[in-house]
CSV table of C-alpha atoms in Angstrom, one decimal:
chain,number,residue,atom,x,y,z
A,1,UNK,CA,31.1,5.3,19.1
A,2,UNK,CA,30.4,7.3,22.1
A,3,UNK,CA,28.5,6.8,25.1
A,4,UNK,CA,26.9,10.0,27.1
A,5,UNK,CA,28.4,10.8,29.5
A,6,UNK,CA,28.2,12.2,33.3
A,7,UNK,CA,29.4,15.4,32.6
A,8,UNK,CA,26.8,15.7,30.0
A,9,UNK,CA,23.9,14.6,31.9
A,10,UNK,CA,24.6,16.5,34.7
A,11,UNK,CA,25.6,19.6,32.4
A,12,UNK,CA,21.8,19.3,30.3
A,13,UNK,CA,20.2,18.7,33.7
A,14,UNK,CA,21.7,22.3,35.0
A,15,UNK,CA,20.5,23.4,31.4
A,16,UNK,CA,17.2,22.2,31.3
A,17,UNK,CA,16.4,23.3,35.2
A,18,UNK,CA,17.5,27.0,34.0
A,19,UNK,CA,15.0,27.4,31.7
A,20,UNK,CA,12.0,28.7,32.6
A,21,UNK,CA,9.8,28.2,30.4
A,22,UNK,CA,11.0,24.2,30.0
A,23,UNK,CA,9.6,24.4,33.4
A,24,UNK,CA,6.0,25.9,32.4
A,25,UNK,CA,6.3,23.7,29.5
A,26,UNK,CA,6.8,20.5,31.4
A,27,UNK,CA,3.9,21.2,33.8
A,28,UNK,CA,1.5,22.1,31.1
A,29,UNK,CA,2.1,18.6,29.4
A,30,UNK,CA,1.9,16.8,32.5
A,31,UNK,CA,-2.2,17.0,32.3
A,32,UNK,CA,-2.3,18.1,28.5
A,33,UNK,CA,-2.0,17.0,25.0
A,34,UNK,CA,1.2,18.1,23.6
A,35,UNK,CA,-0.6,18.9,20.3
A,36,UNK,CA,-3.0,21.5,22.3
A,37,UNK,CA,-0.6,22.9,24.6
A,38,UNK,CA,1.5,23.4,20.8
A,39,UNK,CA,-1.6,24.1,18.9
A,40,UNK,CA,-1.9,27.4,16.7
A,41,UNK,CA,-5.4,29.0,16.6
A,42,UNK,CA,-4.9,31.3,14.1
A,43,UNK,CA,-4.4,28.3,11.6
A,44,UNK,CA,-8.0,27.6,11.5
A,45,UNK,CA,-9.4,30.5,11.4
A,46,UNK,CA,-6.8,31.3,8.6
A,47,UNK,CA,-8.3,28.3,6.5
A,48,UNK,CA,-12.2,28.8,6.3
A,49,UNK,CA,-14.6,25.8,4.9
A,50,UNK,CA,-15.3,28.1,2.2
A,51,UNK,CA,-13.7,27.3,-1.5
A,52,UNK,CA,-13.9,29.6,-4.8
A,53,UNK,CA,-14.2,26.1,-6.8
A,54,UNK,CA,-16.4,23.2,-4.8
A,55,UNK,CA,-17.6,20.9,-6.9
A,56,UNK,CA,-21.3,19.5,-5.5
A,57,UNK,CA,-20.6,15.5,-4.5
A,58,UNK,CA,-22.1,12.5,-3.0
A,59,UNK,CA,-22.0,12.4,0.8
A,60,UNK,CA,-18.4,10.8,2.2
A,61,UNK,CA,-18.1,6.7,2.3
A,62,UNK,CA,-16.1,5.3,5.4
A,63,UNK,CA,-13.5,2.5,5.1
A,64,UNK,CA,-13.8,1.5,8.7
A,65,UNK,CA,-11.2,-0.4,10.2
A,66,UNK,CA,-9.1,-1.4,6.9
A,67,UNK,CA,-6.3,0.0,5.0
A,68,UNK,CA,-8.2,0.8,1.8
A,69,UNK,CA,-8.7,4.2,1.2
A,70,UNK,CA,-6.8,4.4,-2.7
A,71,UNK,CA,-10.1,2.1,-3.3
A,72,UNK,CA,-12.4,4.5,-1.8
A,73,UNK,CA,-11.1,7.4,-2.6
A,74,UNK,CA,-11.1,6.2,-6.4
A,75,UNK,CA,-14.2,4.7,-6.4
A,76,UNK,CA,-15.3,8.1,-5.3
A,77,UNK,CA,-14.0,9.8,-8.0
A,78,UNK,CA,-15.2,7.0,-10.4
A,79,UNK,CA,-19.6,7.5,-8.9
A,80,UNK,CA,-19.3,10.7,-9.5
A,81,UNK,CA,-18.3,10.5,-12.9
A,82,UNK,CA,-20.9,7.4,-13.4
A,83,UNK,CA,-23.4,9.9,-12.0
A,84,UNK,CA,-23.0,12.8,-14.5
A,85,UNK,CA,-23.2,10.7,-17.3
A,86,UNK,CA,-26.6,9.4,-15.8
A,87,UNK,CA,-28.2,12.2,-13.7
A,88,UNK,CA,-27.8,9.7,-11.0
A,89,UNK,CA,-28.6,11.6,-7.5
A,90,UNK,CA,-26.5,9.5,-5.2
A,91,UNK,CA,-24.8,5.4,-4.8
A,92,UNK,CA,-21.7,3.8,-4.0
A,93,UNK,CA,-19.3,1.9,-6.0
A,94,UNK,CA,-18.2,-1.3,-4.1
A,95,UNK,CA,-14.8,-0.8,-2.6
A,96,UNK,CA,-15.4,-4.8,-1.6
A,97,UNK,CA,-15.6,-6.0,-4.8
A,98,UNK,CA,-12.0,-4.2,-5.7
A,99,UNK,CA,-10.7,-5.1,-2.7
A,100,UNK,CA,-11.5,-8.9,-3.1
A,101,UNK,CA,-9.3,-9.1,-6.6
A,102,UNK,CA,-7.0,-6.6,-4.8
A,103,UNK,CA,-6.4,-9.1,-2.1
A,104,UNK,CA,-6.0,-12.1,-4.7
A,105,UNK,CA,-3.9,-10.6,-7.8
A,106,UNK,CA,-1.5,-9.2,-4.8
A,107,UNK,CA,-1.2,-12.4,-3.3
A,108,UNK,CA,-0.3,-13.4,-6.8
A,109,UNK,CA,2.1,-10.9,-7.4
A,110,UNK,CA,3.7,-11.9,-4.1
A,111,UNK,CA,4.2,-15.7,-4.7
A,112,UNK,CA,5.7,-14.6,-8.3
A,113,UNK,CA,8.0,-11.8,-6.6
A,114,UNK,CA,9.2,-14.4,-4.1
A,115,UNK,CA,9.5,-17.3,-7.1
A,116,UNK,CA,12.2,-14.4,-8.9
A,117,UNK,CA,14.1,-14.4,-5.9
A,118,UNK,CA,14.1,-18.2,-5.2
A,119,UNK,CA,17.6,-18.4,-5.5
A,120,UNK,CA,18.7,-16.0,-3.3
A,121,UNK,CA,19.3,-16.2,0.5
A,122,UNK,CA,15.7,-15.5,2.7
A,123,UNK,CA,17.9,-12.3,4.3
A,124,UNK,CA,18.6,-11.2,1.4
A,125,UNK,CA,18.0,-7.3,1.1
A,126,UNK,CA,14.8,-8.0,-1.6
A,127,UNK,CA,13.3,-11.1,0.3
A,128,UNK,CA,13.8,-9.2,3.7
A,129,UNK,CA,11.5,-6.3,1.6
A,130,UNK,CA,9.0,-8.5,0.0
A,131,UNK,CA,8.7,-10.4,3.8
A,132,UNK,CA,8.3,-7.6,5.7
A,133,UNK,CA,5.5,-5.7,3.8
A,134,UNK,CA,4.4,-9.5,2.3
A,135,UNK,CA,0.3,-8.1,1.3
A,136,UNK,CA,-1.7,-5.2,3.0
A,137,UNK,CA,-4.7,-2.9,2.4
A,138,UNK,CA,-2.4,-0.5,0.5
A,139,UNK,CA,-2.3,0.6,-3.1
A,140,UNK,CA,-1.8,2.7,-5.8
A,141,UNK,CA,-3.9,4.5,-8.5
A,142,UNK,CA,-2.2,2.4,-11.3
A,143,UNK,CA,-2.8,-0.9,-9.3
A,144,UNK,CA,-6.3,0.3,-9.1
A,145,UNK,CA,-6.7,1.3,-13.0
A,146,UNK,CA,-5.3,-2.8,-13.3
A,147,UNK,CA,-8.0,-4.0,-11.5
A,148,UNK,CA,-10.6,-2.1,-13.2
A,149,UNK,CA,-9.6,-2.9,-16.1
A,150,UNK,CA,-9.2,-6.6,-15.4
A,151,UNK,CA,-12.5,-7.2,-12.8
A,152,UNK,CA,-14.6,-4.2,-13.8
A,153,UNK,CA,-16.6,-2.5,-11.5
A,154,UNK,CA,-20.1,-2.5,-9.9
A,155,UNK,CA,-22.3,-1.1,-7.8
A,156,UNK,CA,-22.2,-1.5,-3.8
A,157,UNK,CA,-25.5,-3.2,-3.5
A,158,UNK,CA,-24.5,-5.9,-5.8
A,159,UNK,CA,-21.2,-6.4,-3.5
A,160,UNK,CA,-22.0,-4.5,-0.4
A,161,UNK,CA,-19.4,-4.5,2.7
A,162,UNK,CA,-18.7,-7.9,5.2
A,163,UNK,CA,-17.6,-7.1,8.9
A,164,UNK,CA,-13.8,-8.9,7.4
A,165,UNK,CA,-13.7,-6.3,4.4
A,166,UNK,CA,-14.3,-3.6,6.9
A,167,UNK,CA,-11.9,-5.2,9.0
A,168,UNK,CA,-9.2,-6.8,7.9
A,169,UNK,CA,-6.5,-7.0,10.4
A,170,UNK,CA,-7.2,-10.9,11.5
A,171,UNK,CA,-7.3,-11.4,7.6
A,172,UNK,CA,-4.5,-9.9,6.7
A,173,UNK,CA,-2.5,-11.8,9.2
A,174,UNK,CA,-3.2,-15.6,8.3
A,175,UNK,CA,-3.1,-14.5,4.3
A,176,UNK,CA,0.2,-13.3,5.1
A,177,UNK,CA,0.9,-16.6,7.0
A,178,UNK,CA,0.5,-18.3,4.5
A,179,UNK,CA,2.0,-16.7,2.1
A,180,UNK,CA,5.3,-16.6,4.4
A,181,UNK,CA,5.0,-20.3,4.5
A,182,UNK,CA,4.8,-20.5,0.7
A,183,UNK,CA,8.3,-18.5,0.3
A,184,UNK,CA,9.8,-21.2,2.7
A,185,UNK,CA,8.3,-24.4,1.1
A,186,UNK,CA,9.4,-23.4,-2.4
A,187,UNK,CA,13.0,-23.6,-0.9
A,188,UNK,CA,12.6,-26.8,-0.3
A,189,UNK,CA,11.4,-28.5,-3.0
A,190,UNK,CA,12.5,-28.6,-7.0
A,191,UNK,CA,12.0,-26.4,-9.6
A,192,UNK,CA,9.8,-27.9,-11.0
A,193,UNK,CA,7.7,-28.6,-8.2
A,194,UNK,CA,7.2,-25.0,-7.1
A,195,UNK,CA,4.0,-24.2,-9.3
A,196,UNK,CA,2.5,-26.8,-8.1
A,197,UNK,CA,3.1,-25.2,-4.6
A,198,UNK,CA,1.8,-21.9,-5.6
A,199,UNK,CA,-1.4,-23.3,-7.0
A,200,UNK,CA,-2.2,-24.6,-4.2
A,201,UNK,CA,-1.5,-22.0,-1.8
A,202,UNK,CA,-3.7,-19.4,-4.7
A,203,UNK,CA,-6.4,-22.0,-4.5
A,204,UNK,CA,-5.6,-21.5,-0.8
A,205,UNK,CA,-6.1,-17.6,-0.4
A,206,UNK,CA,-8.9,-17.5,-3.0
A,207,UNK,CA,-10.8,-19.5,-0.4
A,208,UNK,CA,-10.0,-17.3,2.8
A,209,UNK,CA,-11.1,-14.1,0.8
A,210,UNK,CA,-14.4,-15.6,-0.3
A,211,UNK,CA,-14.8,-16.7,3.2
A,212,UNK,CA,-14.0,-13.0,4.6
A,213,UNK,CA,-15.2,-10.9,1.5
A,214,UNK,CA,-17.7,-12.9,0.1
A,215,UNK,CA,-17.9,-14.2,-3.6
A,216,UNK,CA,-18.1,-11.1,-6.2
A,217,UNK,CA,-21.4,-11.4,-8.5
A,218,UNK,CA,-20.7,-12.3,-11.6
A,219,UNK,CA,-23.6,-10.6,-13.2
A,220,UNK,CA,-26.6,-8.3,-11.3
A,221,UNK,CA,-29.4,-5.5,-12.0
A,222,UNK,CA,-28.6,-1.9,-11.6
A,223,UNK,CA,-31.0,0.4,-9.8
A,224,UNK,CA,-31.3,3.6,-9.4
A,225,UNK,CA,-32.9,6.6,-9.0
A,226,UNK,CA,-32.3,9.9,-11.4
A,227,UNK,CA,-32.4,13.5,-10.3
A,228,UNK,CA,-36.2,13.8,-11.2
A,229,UNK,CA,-36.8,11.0,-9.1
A,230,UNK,CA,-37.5,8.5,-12.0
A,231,UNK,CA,-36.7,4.6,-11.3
A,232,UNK,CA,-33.8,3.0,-13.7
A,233,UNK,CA,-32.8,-0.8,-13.7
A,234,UNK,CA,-30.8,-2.4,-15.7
A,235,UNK,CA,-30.7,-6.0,-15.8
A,236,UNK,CA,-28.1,-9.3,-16.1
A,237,UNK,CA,-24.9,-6.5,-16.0
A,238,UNK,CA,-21.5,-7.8,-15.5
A,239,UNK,CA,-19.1,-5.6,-13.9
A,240,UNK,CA,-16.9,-5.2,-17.1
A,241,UNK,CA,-20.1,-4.1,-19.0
A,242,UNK,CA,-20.9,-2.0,-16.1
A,243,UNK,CA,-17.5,-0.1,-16.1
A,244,UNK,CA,-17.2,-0.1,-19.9
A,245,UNK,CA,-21.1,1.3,-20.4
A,246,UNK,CA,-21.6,3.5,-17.5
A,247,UNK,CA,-17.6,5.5,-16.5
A,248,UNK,CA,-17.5,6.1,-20.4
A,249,UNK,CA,-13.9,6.8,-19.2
A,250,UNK,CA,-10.4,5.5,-20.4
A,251,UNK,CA,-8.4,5.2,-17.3
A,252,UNK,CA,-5.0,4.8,-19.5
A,253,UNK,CA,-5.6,8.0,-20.1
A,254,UNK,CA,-4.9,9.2,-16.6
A,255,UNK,CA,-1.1,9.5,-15.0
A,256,UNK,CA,0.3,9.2,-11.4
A,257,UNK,CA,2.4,12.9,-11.3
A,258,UNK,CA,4.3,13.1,-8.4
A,259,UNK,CA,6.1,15.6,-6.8
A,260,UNK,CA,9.5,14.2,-5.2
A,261,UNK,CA,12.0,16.8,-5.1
A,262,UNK,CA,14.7,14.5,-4.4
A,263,UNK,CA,18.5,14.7,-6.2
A,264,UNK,CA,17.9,11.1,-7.5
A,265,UNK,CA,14.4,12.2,-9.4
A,266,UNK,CA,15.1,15.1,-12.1
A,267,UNK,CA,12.0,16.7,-12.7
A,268,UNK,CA,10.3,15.5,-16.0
A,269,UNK,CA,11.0,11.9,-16.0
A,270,UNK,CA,9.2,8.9,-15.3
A,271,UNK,CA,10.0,6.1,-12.5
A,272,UNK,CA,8.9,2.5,-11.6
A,273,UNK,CA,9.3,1.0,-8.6
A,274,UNK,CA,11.0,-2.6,-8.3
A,275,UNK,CA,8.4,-4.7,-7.1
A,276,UNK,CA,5.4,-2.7,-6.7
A,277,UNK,CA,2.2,-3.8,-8.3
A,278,UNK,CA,-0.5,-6.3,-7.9
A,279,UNK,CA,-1.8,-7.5,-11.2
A,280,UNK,CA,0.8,-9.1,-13.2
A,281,UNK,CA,-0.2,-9.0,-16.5
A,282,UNK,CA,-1.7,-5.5,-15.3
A,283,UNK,CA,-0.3,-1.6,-15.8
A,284,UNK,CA,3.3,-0.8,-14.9
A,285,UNK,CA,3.6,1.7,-12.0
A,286,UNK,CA,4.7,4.8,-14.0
A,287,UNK,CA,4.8,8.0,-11.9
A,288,UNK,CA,6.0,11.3,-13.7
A,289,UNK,CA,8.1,14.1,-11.7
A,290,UNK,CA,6.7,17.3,-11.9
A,291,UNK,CA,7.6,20.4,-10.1
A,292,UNK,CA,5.2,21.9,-7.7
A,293,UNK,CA,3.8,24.7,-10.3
A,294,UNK,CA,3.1,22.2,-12.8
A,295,UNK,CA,1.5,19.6,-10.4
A,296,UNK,CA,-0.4,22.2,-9.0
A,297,UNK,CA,-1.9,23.5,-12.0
A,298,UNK,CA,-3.0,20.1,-13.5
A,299,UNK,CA,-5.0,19.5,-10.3
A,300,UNK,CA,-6.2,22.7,-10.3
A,301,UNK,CA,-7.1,22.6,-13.9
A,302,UNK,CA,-8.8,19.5,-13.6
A,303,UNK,CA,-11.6,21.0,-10.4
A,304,UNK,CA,-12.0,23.7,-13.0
A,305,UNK,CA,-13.3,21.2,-15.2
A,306,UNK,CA,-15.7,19.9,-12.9
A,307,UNK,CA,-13.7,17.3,-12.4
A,308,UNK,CA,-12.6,15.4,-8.8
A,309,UNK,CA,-9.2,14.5,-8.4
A,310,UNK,CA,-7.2,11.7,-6.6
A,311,UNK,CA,-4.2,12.0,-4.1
A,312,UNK,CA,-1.9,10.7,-2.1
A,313,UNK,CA,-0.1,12.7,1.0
A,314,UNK,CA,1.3,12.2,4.0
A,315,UNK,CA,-2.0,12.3,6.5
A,316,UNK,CA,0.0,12.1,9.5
A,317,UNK,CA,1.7,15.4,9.7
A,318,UNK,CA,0.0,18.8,11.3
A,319,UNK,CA,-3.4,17.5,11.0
A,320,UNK,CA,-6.7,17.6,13.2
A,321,UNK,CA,-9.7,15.2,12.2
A,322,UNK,CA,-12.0,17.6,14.7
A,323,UNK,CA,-11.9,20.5,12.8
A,324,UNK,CA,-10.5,18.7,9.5
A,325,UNK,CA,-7.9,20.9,9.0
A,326,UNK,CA,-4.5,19.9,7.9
A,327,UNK,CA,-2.0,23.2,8.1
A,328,UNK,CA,1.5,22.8,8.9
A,329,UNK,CA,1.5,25.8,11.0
A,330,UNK,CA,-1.3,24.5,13.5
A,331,UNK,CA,1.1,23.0,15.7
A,332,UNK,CA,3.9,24.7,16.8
A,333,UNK,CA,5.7,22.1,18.6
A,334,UNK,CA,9.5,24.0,17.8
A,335,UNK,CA,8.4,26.8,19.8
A,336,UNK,CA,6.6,24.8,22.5
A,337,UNK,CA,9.8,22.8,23.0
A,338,UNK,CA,12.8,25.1,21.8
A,339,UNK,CA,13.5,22.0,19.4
A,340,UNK,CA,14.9,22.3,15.9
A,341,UNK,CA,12.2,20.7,13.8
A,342,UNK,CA,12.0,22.0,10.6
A,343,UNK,CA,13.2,20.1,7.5
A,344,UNK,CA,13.0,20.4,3.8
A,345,UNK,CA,10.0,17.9,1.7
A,346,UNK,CA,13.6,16.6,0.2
A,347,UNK,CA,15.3,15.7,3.4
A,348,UNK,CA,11.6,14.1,4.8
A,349,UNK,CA,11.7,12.0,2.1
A,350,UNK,CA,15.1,10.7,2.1
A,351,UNK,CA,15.2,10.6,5.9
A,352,UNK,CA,11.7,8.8,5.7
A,353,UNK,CA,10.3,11.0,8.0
A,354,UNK,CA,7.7,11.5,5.8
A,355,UNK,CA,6.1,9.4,2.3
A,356,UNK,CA,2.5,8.9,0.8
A,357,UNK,CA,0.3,7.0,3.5
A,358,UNK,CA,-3.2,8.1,2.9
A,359,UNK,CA,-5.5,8.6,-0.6
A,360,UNK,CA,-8.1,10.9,-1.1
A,361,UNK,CA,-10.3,13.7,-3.4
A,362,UNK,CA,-10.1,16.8,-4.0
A,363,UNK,CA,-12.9,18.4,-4.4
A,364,UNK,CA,-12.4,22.1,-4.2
A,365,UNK,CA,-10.0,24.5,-4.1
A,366,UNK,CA,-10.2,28.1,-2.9
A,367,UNK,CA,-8.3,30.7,-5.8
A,368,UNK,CA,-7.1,34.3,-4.5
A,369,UNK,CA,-5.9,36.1,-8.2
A,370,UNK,CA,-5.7,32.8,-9.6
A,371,UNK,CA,-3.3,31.4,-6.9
A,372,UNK,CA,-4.6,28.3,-4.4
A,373,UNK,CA,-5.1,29.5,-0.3
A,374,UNK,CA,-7.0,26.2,0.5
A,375,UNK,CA,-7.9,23.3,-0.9
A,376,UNK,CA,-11.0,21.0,-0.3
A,377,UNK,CA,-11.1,17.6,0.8
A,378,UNK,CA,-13.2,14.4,0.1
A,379,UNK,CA,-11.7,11.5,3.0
A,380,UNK,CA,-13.1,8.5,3.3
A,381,UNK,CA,-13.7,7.9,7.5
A,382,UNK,CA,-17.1,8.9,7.6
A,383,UNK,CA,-19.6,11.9,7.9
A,384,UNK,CA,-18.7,11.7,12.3
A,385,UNK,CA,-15.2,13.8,11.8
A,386,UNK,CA,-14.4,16.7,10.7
A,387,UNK,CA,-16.8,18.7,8.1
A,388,UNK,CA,-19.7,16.1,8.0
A,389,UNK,CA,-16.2,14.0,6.4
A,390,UNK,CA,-14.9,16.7,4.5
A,391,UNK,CA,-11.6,18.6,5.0
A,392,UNK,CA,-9.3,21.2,4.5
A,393,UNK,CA,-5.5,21.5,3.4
A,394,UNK,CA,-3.7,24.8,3.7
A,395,UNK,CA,-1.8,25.8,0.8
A,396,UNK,CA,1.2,25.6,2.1
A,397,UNK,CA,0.2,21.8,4.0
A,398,UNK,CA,0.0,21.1,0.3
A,399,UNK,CA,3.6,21.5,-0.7
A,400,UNK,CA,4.9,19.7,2.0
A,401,UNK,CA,2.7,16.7,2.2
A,402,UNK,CA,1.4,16.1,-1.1
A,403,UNK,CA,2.7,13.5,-3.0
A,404,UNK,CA,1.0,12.2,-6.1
A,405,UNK,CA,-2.4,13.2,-8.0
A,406,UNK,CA,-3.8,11.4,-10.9
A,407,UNK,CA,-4.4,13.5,-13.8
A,408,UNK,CA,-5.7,12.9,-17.2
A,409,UNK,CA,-3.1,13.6,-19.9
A,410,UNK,CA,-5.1,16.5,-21.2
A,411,UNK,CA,-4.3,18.6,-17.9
A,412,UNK,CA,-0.5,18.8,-18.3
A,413,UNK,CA,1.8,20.4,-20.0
A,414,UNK,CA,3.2,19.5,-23.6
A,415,UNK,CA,6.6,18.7,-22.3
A,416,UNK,CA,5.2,16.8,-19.6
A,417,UNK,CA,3.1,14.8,-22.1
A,418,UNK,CA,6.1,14.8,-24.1
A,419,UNK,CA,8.3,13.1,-20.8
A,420,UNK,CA,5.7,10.2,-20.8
A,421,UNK,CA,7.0,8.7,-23.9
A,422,UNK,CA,10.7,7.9,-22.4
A,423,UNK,CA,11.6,4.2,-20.6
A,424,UNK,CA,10.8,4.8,-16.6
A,425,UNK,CA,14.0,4.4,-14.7
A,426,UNK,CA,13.4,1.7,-12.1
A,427,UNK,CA,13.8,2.7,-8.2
A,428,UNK,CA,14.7,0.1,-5.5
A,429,UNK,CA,11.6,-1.2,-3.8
A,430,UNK,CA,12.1,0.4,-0.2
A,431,UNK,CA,12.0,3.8,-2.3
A,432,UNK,CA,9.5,6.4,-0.5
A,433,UNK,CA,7.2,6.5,-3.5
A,434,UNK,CA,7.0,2.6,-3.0
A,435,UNK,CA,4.5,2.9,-0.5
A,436,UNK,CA,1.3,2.5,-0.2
A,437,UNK,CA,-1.6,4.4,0.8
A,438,UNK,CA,-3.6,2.6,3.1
């Protein structure tokens, strides 16, 4: 290894102090944002809130200070296919209600995850994985289709929000306490002692997300109001009858397609992810490699149909929640600093300088000659930001920094249909399309 130098300092200081427009730059940032002093205006006037396709929807939801935005973002989805089917003029779906299982089936999946790796040392490379992230906000569209399945669904008022659910930091801390504790006692007793351990510590959690969350109804009326103003109720509805009566919707019809353009994920092939899940005797993660044209076009099919669709992307690249417009040419922080800064969506992956972090809708798309410019956005932080909570995504934003949609089967191709019928192959669990969005 080798240190830096003298020489070198002294030769990047005589460098650095010969550039004039370092100098410029460096007194521009000392009383400025580096995004504005980088920031390209032409980007948003390039990228209009005007869309070709833009489907009518509810007014946006807001997830507050919590990590659960694959919940929001699918139970937006869900309402509005609820309300079609019942002329429904507007309502939420409780994100609280998913969350509370969320929080307990992960929990589960935890202490089962940690029980498989019993035997082997705490650093080893699985249990340092499974300890770090231990449970979070996070998740994934098939660990949301599990819970749906499993729980049901129902409406907000029958499960509305708690200031914990809405916050969920403090939470999230002691559950993972505890659940930390519970991978060291099991080391420490017998075999055969362990599920006694893990029913407690269940019996436990259960207990601290009632507390925080609330207890989720087990049955309640559904109200509502139709588009000719006419008053509906329905009374003594569990959630399972709820989501079974009123979605009308298989969800094991719909796929997570990704788009990972990595050497170690040929296109057309399905993956699973080590590890990754939350309902145990729920659906496998399966997530099917497409290339861009093909995932473009199912989405874009699909808001052709009427039709919202989820996503996952990376939310934290080239984006501005003021004028809700992500564009990877709005900033041009290479030219601001004369840095080189540009990388392929492989190498970002593989680096990890970039991975899904953040679900939401789309809900529009904007087609020049039957070719996407712009793409409209449903998010899920409130009407305060942006375009009264709605944004934008250039066209070109959306190769970069989009991950994973979920489409129904009937949107893709017949050799993609045909790739869903092969065994997944099973990535480690620190894989990039292991994480969450949260």
């Amino acid at each position: 290894m080798k240190s830096v130098t003298a020489d070198q300092l002294a030769a990047m200081r005589e460098t650095y102090l010969a550039d004039t427009k370092a100098r410029v730059v460096r007194n521009a940032l000392t009383k400025n944002d580096l995004s504005s002093v980088s920031r390209v205006f032409d980007a948003e006037a390039a990228n209009p809130n005007l869309f070709s396709i833009d489907l009518k929807t509810m007014p946006v939801t807001n997830q507050q200070a919590s990590g659960r935005c694959w919940i929001f973002s699918a139970m937006n989805v869900l309402r509005e296919k609820i309300a079609a089917n019942y002329e429904i003029k507007e309502f939420e779906l409780s994100q609280n209600y998913i969350a509370f299982y969320d929080k307990l089936e992960k929990a589960n999946w935890f202490m089962e995850c940690v029980l498989a790796e019993a035997d082997a040392p705490l650093n080893s490379e699985n249990n340092r994985f499974l300890l770090e992230t231990a449970v979070g906000d996070g998740g994934q569209w098939n660990m949301l289709v599990s819970l749906v399945k499993k729980y049901g669904i129902c409406p907000k008022t029958a499960m509305p929000e708690t200031y914990q659910s809405s916050h969920t930091r403090t939470m999230n801390g002691i559950l993972n306490r505890r659940l930390r504790r519970f991978a060291a006692d099991i080391r420490k007793v017998s075999t055969e002692e362990r599920s006694a351990l893990k029913e407690e510590c269940l019996k436990e959690v259960y207990g601290l997300i009632a507390s925080c969350f609330g207890l989720p109804p087990v049955s309640f009326t559904f109200e509502y109001r139709d588009k000719n103003d006419v008053y509906h109720a329905d009374y003594n509805v569990t959630p399972i009858d709820f989501y079974r009566q009123y979605l009308k919707e298989d969800l094991d019809e719909y796929v997570s397609v990704i788009h990972g353009p990595t050497d170690d994920k040929p296109y057309y092939r399905t993956y699973t992810v080590k590890y990754l899940g939350n309902v145990v005797d729920g659906n496998r993660i399966e997530l099917l490699n497409l290339p861009m044209d093909e995932f473009k076009k199912a989405a874009i099919d699909t808001l052709k149909a009427g039709e919202p669709v989820w996503f996952g992307c990376d939310c934290g690249k080239f984006g501005d929640r003021e004028t809700g417009l992500w564009d990877d040419s709005q900033y041009d922080y290479a030219g601001t600093l004369d840095m080189k800064l540009d990388m392929s969506k492989a190498d970002e992956l593989d680096t990890r300088e970039s991975a899904m972090n953040h679900a939401m809708v789309f809900t529009g798309v904007n087609l020049v000659d039957d070719k996407p410019t712009r793409w409209k956005i449903e998010n899920s932080w409130g009407d305060k930001t942006a375009n009264k909570g709605y944004y934008i995504a250039s066209d070109s934003w959306f190769d970069k920094y989009m991950y994973v949609v979920a489409i129904n089967k009937k949107y893709l191709s017949e050799k993609a249909k045909a790739a869903l019928a092969a065994e997944p192959q099973e990535l480690e669990p620190w894989d990039p399309f292991g994480t969450l969005a949260d």
